[in-house]
C-alpha positions as a LaTeX table, in Angstrom:
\begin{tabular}{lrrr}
\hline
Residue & $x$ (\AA) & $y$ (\AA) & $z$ (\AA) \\
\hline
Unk1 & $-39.11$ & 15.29 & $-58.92$ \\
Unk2 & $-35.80$ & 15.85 & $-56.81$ \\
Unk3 & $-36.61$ & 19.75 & $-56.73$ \\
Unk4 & $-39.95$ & 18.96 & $-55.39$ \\
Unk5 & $-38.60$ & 16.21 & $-52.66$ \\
Unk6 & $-36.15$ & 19.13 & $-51.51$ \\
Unk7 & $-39.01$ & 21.98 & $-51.34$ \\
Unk8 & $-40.98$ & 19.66 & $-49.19$ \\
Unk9 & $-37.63$ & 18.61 & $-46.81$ \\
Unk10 & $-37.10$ & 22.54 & $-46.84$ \\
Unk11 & $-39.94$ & 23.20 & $-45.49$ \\
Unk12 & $-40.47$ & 20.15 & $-42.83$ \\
Unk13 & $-37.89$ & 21.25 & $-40.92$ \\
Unk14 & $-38.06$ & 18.24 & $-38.70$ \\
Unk15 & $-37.49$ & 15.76 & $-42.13$ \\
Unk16 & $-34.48$ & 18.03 & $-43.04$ \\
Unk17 & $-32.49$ & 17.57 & $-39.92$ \\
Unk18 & $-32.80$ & 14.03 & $-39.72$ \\
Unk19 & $-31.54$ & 13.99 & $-43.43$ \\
Unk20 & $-28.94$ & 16.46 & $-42.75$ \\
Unk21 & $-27.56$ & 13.94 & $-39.64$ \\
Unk22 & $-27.95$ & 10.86 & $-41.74$ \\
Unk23 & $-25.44$ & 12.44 & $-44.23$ \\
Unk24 & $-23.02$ & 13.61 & $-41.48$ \\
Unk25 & $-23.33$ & 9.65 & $-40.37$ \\
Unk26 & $-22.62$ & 8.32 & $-43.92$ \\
Unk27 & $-19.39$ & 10.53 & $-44.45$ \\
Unk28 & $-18.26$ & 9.87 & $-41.18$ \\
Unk29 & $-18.00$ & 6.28 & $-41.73$ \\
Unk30 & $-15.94$ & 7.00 & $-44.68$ \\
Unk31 & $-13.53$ & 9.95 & $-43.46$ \\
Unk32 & $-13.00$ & 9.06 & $-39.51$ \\
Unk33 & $-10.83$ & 5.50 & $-40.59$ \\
Unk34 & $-8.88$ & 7.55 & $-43.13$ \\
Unk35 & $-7.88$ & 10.04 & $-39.96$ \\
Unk36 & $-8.24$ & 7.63 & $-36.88$ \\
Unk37 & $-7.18$ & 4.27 & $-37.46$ \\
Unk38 & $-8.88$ & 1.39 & $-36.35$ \\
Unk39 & $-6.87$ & $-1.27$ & $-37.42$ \\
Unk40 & $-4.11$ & $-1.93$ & $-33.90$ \\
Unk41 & $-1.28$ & $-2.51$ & $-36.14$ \\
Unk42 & $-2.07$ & 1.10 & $-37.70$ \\
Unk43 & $-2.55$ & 2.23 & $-34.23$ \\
Unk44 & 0.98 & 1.21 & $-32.96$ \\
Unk45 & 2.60 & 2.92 & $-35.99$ \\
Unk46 & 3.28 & 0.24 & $-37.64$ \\
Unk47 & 5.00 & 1.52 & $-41.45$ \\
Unk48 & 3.33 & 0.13 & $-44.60$ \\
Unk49 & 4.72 & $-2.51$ & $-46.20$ \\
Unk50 & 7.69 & $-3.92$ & $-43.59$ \\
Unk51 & 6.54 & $-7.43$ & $-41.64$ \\
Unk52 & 3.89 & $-6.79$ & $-39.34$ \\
Unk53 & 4.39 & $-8.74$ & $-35.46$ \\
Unk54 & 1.55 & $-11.50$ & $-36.61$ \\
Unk55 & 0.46 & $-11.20$ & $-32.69$ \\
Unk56 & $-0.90$ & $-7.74$ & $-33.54$ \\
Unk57 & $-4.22$ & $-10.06$ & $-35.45$ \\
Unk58 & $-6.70$ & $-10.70$ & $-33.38$ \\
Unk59 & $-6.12$ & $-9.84$ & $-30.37$ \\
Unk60 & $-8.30$ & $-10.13$ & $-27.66$ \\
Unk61 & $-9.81$ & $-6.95$ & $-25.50$ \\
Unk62 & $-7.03$ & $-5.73$ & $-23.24$ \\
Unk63 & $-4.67$ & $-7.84$ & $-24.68$ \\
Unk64 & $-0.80$ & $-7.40$ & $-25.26$ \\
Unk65 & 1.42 & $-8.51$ & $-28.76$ \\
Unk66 & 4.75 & $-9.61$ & $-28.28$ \\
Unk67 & 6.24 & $-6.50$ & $-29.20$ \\
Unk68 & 4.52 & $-4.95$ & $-25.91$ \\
Unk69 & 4.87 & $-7.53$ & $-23.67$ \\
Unk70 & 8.05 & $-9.61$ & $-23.43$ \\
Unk71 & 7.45 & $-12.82$ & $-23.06$ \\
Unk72 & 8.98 & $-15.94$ & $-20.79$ \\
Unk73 & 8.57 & $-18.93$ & $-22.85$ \\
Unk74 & 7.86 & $-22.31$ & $-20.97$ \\
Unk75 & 7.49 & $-25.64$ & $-22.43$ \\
Unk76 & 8.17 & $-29.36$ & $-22.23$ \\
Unk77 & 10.35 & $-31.55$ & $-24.20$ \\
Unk78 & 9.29 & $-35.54$ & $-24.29$ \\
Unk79 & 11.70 & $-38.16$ & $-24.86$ \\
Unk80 & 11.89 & $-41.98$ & $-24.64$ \\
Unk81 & 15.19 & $-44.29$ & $-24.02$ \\
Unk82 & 14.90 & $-47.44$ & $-25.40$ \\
Unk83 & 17.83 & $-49.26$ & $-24.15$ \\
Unk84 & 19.15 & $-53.24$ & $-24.46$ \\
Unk85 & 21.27 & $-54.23$ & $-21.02$ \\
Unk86 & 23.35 & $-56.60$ & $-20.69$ \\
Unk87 & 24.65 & $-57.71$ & $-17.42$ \\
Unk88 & 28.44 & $-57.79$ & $-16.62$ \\
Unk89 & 30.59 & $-60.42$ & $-15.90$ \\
Unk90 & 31.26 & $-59.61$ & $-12.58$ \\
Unk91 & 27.33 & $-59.26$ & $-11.66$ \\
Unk92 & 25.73 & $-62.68$ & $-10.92$ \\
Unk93 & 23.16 & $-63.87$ & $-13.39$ \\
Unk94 & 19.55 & $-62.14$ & $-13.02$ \\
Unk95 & 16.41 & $-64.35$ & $-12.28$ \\
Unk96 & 13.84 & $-61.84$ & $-11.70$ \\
Unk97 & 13.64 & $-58.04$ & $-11.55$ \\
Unk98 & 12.33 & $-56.64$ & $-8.31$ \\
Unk99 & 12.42 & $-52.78$ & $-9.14$ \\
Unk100 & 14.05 & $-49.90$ & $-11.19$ \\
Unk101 & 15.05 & $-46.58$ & $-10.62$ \\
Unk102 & 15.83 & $-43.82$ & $-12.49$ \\
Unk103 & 16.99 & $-40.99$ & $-11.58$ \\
Unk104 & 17.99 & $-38.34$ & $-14.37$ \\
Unk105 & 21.06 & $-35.58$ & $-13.91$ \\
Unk106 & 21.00 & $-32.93$ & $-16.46$ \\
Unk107 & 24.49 & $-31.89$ & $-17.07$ \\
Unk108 & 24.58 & $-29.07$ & $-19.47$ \\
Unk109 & 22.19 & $-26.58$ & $-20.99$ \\
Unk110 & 22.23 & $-24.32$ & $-23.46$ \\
Unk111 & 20.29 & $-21.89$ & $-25.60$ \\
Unk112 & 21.41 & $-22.11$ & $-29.56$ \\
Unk113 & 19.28 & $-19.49$ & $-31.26$ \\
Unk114 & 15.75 & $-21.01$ & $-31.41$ \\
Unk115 & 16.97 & $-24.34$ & $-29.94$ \\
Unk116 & 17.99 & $-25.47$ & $-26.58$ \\
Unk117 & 20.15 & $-28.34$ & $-26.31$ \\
Unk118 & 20.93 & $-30.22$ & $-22.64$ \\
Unk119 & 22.53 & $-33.08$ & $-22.12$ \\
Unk120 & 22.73 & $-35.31$ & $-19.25$ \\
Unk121 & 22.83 & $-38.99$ & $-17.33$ \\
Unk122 & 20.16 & $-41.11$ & $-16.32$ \\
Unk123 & 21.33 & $-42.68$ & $-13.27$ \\
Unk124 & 19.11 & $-46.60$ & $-13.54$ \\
Unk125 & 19.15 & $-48.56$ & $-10.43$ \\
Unk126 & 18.00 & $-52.17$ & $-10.53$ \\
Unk127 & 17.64 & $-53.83$ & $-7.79$ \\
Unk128 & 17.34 & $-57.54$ & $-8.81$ \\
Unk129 & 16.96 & $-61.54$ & $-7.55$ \\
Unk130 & 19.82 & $-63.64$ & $-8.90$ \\
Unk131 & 19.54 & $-67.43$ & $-10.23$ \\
Unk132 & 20.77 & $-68.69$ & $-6.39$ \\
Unk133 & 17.92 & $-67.00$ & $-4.75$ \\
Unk134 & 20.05 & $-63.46$ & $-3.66$ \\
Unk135 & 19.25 & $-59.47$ & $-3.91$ \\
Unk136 & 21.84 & $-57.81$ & $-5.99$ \\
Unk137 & 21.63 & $-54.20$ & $-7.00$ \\
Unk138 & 23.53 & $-53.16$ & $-10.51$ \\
Unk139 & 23.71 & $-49.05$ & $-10.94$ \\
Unk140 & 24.46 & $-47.91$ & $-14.60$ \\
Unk141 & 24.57 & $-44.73$ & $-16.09$ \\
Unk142 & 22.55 & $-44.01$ & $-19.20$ \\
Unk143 & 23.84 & $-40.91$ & $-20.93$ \\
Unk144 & 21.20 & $-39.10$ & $-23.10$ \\
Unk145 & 21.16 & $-35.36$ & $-25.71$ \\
Unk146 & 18.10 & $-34.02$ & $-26.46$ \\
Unk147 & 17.25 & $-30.46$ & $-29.16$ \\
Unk148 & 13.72 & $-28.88$ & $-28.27$ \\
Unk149 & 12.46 & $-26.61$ & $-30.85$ \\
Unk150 & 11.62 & $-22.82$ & $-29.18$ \\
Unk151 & 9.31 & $-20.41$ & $-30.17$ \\
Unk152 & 11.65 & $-17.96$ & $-31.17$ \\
Unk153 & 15.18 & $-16.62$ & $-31.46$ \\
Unk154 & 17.12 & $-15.47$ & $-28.09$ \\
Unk155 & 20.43 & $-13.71$ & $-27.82$ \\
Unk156 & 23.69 & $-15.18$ & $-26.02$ \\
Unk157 & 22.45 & $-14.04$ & $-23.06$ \\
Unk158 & 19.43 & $-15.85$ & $-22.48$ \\
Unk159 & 19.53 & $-18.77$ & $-20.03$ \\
Unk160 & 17.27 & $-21.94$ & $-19.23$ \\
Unk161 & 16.21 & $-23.70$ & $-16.17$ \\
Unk162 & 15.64 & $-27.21$ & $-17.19$ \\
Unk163 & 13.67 & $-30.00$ & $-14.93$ \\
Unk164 & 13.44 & $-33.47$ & $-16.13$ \\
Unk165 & 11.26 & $-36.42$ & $-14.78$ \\
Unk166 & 10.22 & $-39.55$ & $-15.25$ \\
Unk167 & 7.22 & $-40.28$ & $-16.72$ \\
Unk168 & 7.29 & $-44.44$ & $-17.24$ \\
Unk169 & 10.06 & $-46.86$ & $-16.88$ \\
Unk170 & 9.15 & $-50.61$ & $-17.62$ \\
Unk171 & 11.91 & $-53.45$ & $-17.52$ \\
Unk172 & 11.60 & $-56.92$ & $-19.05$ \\
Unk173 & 14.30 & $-59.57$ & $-18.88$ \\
Unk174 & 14.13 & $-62.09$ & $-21.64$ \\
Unk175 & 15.43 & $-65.66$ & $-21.23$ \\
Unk176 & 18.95 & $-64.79$ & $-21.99$ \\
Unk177 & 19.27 & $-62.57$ & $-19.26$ \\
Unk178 & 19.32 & $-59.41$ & $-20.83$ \\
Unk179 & 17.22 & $-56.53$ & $-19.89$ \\
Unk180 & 15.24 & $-54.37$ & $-22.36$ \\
Unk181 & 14.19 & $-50.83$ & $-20.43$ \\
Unk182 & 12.10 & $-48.25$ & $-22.30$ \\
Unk183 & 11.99 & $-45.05$ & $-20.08$ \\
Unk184 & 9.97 & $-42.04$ & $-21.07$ \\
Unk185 & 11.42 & $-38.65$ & $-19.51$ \\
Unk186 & 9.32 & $-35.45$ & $-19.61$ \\
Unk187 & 12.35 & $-32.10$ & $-19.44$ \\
Unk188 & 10.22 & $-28.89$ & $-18.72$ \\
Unk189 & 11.87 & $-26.11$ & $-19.30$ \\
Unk190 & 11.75 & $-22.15$ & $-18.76$ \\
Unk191 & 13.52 & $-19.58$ & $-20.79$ \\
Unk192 & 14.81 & $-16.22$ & $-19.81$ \\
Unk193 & 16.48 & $-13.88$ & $-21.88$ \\
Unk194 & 17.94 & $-10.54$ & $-20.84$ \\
Unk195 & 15.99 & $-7.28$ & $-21.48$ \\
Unk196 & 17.59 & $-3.91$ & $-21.49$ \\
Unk197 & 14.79 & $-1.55$ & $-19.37$ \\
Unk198 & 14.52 & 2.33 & $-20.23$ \\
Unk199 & 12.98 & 4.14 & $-17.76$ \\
Unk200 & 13.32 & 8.33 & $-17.16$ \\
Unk201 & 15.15 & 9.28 & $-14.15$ \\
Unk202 & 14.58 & 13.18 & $-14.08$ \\
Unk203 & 13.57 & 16.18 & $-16.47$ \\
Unk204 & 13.41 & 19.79 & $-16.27$ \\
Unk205 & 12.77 & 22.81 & $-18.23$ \\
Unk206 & 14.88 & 26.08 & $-18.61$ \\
Unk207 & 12.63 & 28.81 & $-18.34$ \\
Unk208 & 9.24 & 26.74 & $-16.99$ \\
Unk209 & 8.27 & 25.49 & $-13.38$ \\
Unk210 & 8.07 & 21.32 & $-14.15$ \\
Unk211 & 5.95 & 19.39 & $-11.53$ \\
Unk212 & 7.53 & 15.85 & $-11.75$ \\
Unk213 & 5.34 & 12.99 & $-10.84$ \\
Unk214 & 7.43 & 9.70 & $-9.64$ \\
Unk215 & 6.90 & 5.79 & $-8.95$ \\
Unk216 & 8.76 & 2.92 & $-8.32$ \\
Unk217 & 8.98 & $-0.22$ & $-11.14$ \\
Unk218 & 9.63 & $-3.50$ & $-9.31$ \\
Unk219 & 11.48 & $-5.74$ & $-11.82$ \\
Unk220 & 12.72 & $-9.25$ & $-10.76$ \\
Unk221 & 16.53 & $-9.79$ & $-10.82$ \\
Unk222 & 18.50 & $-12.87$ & $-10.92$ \\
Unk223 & 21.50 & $-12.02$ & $-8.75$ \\
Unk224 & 23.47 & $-15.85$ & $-9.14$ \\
Unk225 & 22.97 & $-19.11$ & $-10.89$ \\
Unk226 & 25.27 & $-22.13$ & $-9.34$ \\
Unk227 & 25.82 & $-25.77$ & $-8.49$ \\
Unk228 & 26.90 & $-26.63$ & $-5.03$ \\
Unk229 & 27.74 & $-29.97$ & $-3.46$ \\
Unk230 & 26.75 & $-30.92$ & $-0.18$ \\
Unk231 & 27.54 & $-34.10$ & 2.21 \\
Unk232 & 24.93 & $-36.36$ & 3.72 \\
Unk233 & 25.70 & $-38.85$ & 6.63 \\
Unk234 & 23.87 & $-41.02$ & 8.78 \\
Unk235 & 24.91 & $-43.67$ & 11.36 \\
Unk236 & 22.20 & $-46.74$ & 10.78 \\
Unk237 & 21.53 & $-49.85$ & 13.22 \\
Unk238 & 22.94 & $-52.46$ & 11.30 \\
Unk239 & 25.25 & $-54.77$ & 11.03 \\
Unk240 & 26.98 & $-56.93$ & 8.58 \\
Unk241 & 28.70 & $-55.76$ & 5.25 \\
Unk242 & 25.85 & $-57.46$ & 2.75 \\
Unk243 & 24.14 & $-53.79$ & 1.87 \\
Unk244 & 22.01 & $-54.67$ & $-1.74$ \\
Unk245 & 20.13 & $-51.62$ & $-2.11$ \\
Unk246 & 20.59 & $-47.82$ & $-0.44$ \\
Unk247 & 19.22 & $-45.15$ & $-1.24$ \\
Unk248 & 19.08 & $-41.74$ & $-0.46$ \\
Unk249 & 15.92 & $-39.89$ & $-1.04$ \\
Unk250 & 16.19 & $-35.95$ & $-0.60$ \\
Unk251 & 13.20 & $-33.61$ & $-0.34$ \\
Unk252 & 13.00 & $-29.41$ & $-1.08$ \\
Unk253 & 14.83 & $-27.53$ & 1.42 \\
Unk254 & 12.81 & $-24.95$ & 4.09 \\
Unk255 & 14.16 & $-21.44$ & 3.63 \\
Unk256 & 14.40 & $-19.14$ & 6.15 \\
Unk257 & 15.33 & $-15.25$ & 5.93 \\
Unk258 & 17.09 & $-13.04$ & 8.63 \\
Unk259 & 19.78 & $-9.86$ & 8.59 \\
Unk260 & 22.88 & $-12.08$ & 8.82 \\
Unk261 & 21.59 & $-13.99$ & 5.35 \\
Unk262 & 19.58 & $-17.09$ & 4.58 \\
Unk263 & 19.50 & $-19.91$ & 6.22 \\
Unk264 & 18.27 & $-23.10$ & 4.51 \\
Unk265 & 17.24 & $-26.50$ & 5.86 \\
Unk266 & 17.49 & $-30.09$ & 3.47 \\
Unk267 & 15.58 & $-32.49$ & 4.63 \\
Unk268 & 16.33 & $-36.24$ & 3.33 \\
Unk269 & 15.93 & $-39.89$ & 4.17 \\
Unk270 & 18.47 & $-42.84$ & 3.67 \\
Unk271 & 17.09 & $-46.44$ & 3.53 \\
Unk272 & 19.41 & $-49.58$ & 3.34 \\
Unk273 & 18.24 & $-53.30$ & 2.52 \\
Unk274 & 21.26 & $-55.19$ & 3.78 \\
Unk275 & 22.18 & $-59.05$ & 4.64 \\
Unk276 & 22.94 & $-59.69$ & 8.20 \\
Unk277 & 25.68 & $-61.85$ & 9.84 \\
Unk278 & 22.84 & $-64.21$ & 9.65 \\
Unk279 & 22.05 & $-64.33$ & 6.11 \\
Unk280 & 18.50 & $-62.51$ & 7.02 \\
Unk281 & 17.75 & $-59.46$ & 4.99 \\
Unk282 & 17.43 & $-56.55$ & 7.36 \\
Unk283 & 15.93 & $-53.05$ & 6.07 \\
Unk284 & 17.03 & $-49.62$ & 8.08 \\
Unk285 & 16.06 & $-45.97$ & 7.05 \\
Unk286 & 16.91 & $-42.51$ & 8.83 \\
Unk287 & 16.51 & $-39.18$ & 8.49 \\
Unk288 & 18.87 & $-36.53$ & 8.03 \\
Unk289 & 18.85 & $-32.84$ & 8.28 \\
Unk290 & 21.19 & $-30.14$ & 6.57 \\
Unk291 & 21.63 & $-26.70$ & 7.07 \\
Unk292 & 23.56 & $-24.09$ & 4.71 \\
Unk293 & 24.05 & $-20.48$ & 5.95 \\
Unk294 & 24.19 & $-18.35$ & 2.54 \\
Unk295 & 25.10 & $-14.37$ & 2.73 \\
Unk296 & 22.60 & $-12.21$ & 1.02 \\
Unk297 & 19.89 & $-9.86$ & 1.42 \\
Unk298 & 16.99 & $-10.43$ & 3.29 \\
Unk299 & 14.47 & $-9.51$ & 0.59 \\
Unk300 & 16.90 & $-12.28$ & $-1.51$ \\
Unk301 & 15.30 & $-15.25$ & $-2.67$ \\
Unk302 & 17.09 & $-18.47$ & $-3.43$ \\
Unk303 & 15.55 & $-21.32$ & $-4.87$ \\
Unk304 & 17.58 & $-24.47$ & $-4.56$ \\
Unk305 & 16.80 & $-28.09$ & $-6.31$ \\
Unk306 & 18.53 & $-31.24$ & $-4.57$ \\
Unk307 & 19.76 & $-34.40$ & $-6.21$ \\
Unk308 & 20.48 & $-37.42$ & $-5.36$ \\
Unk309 & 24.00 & $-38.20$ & $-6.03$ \\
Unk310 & 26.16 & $-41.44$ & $-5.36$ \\
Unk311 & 25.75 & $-43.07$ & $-2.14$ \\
Unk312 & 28.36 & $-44.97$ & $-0.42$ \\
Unk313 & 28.19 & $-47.44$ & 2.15 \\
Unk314 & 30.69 & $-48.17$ & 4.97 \\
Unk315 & 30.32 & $-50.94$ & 7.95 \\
Unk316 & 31.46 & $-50.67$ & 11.22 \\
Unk317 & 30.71 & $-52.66$ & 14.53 \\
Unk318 & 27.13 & $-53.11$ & 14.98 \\
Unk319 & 26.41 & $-50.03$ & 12.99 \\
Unk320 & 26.39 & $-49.10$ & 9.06 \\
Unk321 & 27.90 & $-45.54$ & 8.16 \\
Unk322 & 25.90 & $-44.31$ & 4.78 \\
Unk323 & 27.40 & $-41.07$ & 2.41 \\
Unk324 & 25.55 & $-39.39$ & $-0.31$ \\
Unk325 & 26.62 & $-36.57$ & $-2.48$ \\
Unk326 & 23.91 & $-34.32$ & $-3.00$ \\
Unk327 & 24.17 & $-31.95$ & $-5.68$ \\
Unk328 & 21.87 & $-28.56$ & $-5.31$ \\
Unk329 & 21.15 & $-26.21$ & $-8.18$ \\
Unk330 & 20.82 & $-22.09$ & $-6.86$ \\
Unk331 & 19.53 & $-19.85$ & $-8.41$ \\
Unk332 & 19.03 & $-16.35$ & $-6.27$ \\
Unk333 & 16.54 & $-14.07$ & $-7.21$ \\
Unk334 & 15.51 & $-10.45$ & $-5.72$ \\
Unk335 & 12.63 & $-7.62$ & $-6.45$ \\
Unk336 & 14.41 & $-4.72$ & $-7.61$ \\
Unk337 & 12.86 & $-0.98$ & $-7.49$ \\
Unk338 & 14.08 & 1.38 & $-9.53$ \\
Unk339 & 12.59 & 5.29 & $-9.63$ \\
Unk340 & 11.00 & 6.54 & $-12.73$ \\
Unk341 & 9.31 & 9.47 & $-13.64$ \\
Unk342 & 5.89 & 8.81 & $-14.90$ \\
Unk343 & 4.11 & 12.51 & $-15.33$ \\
Unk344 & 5.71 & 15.96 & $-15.84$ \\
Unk345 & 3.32 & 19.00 & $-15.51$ \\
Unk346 & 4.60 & 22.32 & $-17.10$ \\
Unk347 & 3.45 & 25.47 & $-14.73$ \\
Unk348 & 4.21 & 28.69 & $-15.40$ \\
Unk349 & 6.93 & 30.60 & $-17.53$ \\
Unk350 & 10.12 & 31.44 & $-14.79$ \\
Unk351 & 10.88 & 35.10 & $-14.46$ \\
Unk352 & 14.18 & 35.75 & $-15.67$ \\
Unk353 & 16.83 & 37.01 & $-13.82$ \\
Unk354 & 18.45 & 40.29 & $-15.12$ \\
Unk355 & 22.10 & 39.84 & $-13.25$ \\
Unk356 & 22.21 & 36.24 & $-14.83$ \\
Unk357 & 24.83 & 35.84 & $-17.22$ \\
Unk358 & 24.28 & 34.31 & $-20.74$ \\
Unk359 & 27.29 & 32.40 & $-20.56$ \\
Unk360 & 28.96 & 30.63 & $-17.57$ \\
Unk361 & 32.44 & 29.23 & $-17.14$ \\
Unk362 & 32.68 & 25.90 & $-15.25$ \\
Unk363 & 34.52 & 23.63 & $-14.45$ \\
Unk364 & 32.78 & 19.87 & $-15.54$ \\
Unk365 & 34.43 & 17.99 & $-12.34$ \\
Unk366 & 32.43 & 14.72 & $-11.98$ \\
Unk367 & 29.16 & 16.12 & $-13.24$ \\
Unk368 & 27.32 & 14.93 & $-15.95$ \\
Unk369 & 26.06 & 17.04 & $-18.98$ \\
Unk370 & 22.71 & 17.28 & $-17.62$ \\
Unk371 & 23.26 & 17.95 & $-14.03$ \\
Unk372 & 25.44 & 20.94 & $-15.43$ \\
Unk373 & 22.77 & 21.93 & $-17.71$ \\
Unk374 & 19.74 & 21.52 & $-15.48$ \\
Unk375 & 21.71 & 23.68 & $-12.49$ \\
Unk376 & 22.72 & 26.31 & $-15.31$ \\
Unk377 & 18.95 & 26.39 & $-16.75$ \\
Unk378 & 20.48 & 25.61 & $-20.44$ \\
Unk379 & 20.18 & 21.86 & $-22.24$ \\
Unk380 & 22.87 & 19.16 & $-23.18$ \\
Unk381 & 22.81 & 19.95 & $-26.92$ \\
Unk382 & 23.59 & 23.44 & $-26.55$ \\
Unk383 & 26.44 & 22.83 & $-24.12$ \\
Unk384 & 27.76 & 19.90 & $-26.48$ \\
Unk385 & 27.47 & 22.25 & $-29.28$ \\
Unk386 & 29.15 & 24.85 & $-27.57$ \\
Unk387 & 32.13 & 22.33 & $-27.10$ \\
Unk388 & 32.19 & 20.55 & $-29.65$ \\
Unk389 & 31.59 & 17.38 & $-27.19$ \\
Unk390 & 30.30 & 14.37 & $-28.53$ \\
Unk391 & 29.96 & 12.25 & $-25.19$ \\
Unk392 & 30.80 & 13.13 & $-21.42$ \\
Unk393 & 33.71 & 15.88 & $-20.95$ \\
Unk394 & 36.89 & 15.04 & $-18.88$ \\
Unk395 & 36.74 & 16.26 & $-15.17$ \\
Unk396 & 38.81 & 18.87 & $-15.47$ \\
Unk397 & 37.91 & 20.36 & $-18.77$ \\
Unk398 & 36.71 & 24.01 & $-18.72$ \\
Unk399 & 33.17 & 24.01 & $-20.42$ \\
Unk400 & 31.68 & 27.30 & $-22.25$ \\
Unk401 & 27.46 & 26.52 & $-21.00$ \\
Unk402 & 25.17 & 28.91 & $-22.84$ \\
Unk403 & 22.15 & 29.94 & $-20.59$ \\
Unk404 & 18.77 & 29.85 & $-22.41$ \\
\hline
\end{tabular}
């Protein structure tokens, strides 16, 4: 029956080529994975049987694993204080809460591995009505350590720029005065980690014409990271020594860029509640302005992040002198190009040169191996081998450099 089936295809030719490409198609299927892997762990070499990056599964079109693409992890650490406060002696007697403020100071960050520990001080101002019918303002600090879990294991060089906020702050004052806060805090933070970049500079061939094609990778750079502490003042219209709440309330800085550096402008506002001579509350608030010339490049970018620090009040004659510290965090960033070689293009073979010598005698003087080598048309390894070099030779060695 089979013999008869393949008479009949024989002779159709039209049957017997459609069979013929339905075989090809059916041991294709089976031979093409075996040469051309499909799998994209298989694809990126990955060697049978050591752990496989588990980003390679299931990845998206176009998409990168973590082994291609280094990543800058970003995340958020949530954290309540749940606090009992009890007034001091030397503070009158509370009757009523009027407001709180909080205003968290992060004093240390580091990266552990996969953790990242910060500590810090929330700064709680209450401003508050005592039993005889006064505003009084208490200020205590509420120190605070917190461990967020990362995503994965950096080296001692990676660093973390840490925000924190305040997400809710409720205060209740039971009937024995004492003042129960819960205050949730939301720290967002961003990790960077050093990365060692390999790029090719030049190449060359002894006896070929090489065509070198060339662009320039932009890579960010972080030039600085600092703290500096800057002086507010302000001269308000008041008058009295009975100040119960001031505050100073900063805002993100204007930045301007020119040749001699970068200039940058701190806007803020003070406001004072104070008693007058009096007795009669009296409220005040004025602006202030700051400026901070900084020396760096023009194509330099600095991003600075004001606090509010302690505030200090001072009366005068018909006026009320106000002082805050205000720290600023720096950090100064720049876009960095550096030349790489991206194509090389091999023409044709060189024509040798009959009065050229197949050795040279030279001097190394502050060349490298390879400018020697590329000007002499030979190759580091043969001129390290020649040598017996196993790095860069002294400047005033005497080098034997085979040309190829």
């Amino acid at each position: 029956m089979y013999a008869k089936i393949a008479v009949r295809l024989w002779k159709n030719k039209v049957a017997f080529t459609a069979f013929f490409v339905i075989i090809l198609i059916v041991l294709g299927a089976f031979l093409l994975p075996a040469l051309w892997p499909y799998r994209y762990d298989q694809m990126l070499g990955n060697t049978p049987g050591k752990p496989m990056d588990p980003s390679f599964n299931d990845l998206p079109p176009f998409g990168y694993s973590a082994t291609e693409y280094k990543k800058i992890e970003a995340g958020e650490k949530v954290f309540l204080l749940d606090e009992e406060l009890t007034f001091p002696d030397s503070e009158p007697a509370p009757d009523r809460i009027i407001y709180c403020r909080m205003e968290p100071q992060i004093m240390d960050v580091r990266v552990l591995g996969d953790k990242l520990a910060f500590r810090g001080n929330g700064n709680l101002h209450i401003l508050y009505r005592s039993e005889e019918g006064r505003l009084h303002s208490w200020d205590v600090p509420l120190g605070f350590s917190q461990i967020a879990q990362l995503d994965r294991e950096y080296g001692v060089d990676a660093q973390a720029d840490l925000a924190v906020s305040v997400t809710n702050l409720e205060g209740e004052l039971d009937e024995e005065g004492h003042l129960r806060l819960k205050c949730s805090l939301a720290a967002q933070y961003r990790i960077t980690d050093r990365q060692m970049i390999t790029v090719v500079e030049d190449a060359y061939a002894p006896d070929r014409e090489v065509t070198l094609h060339r662009e320039m990778l932009e890579l960010p750079v972080v030039l600085e990271t600092r703290r500096e502490n800057l002086q507010a003042e302000q001269n308000l219209p008041l008058e009295g020594d009975g100040a119960v709440d001031v505050s100073f309330l900063p805002d993100l800085p204007r930045q301007r860029s020119g040749e001699q550096g970068v200039e940058l402008e701190y806007p803020g506002q003070f406001q004072v509640l104070a008693y007058g001579p009096d007795g009669r509350l009296q409220s005040a608030n004025a602006r202030w302005e700051g400026r901070q010339r900084i020396r760096a490049h023009e194509d330099s970018h600095i991003q600075a992040v004001p606090f509010a620090g302690e505030v200090q009040v001072l009366p005068g004659s018909g006026r009320m002198q106000v002082k805050a510290d205000v720290p600023v965090d720096m950090t100064t960033t720049v876009r960095q190009q550096i030349p790489m070689v991206t194509g090389v293009e091999l023409g044709g073979k060189k024509s040798p040169d009959p009065d050229r010598p197949g050795l040279i005698l030279r001097r190394a003087g502050d060349n490298r191996l390879w400018d020697l080598a590329k000007a002499s048309g030979s190759t580091v390894e043969a001129i390290r081998r020649a040598n017996g070099l196993q790095g860069e030779p002294e400047p005033n060695r005497m080098l034997l450099i085979p040309v190829l």
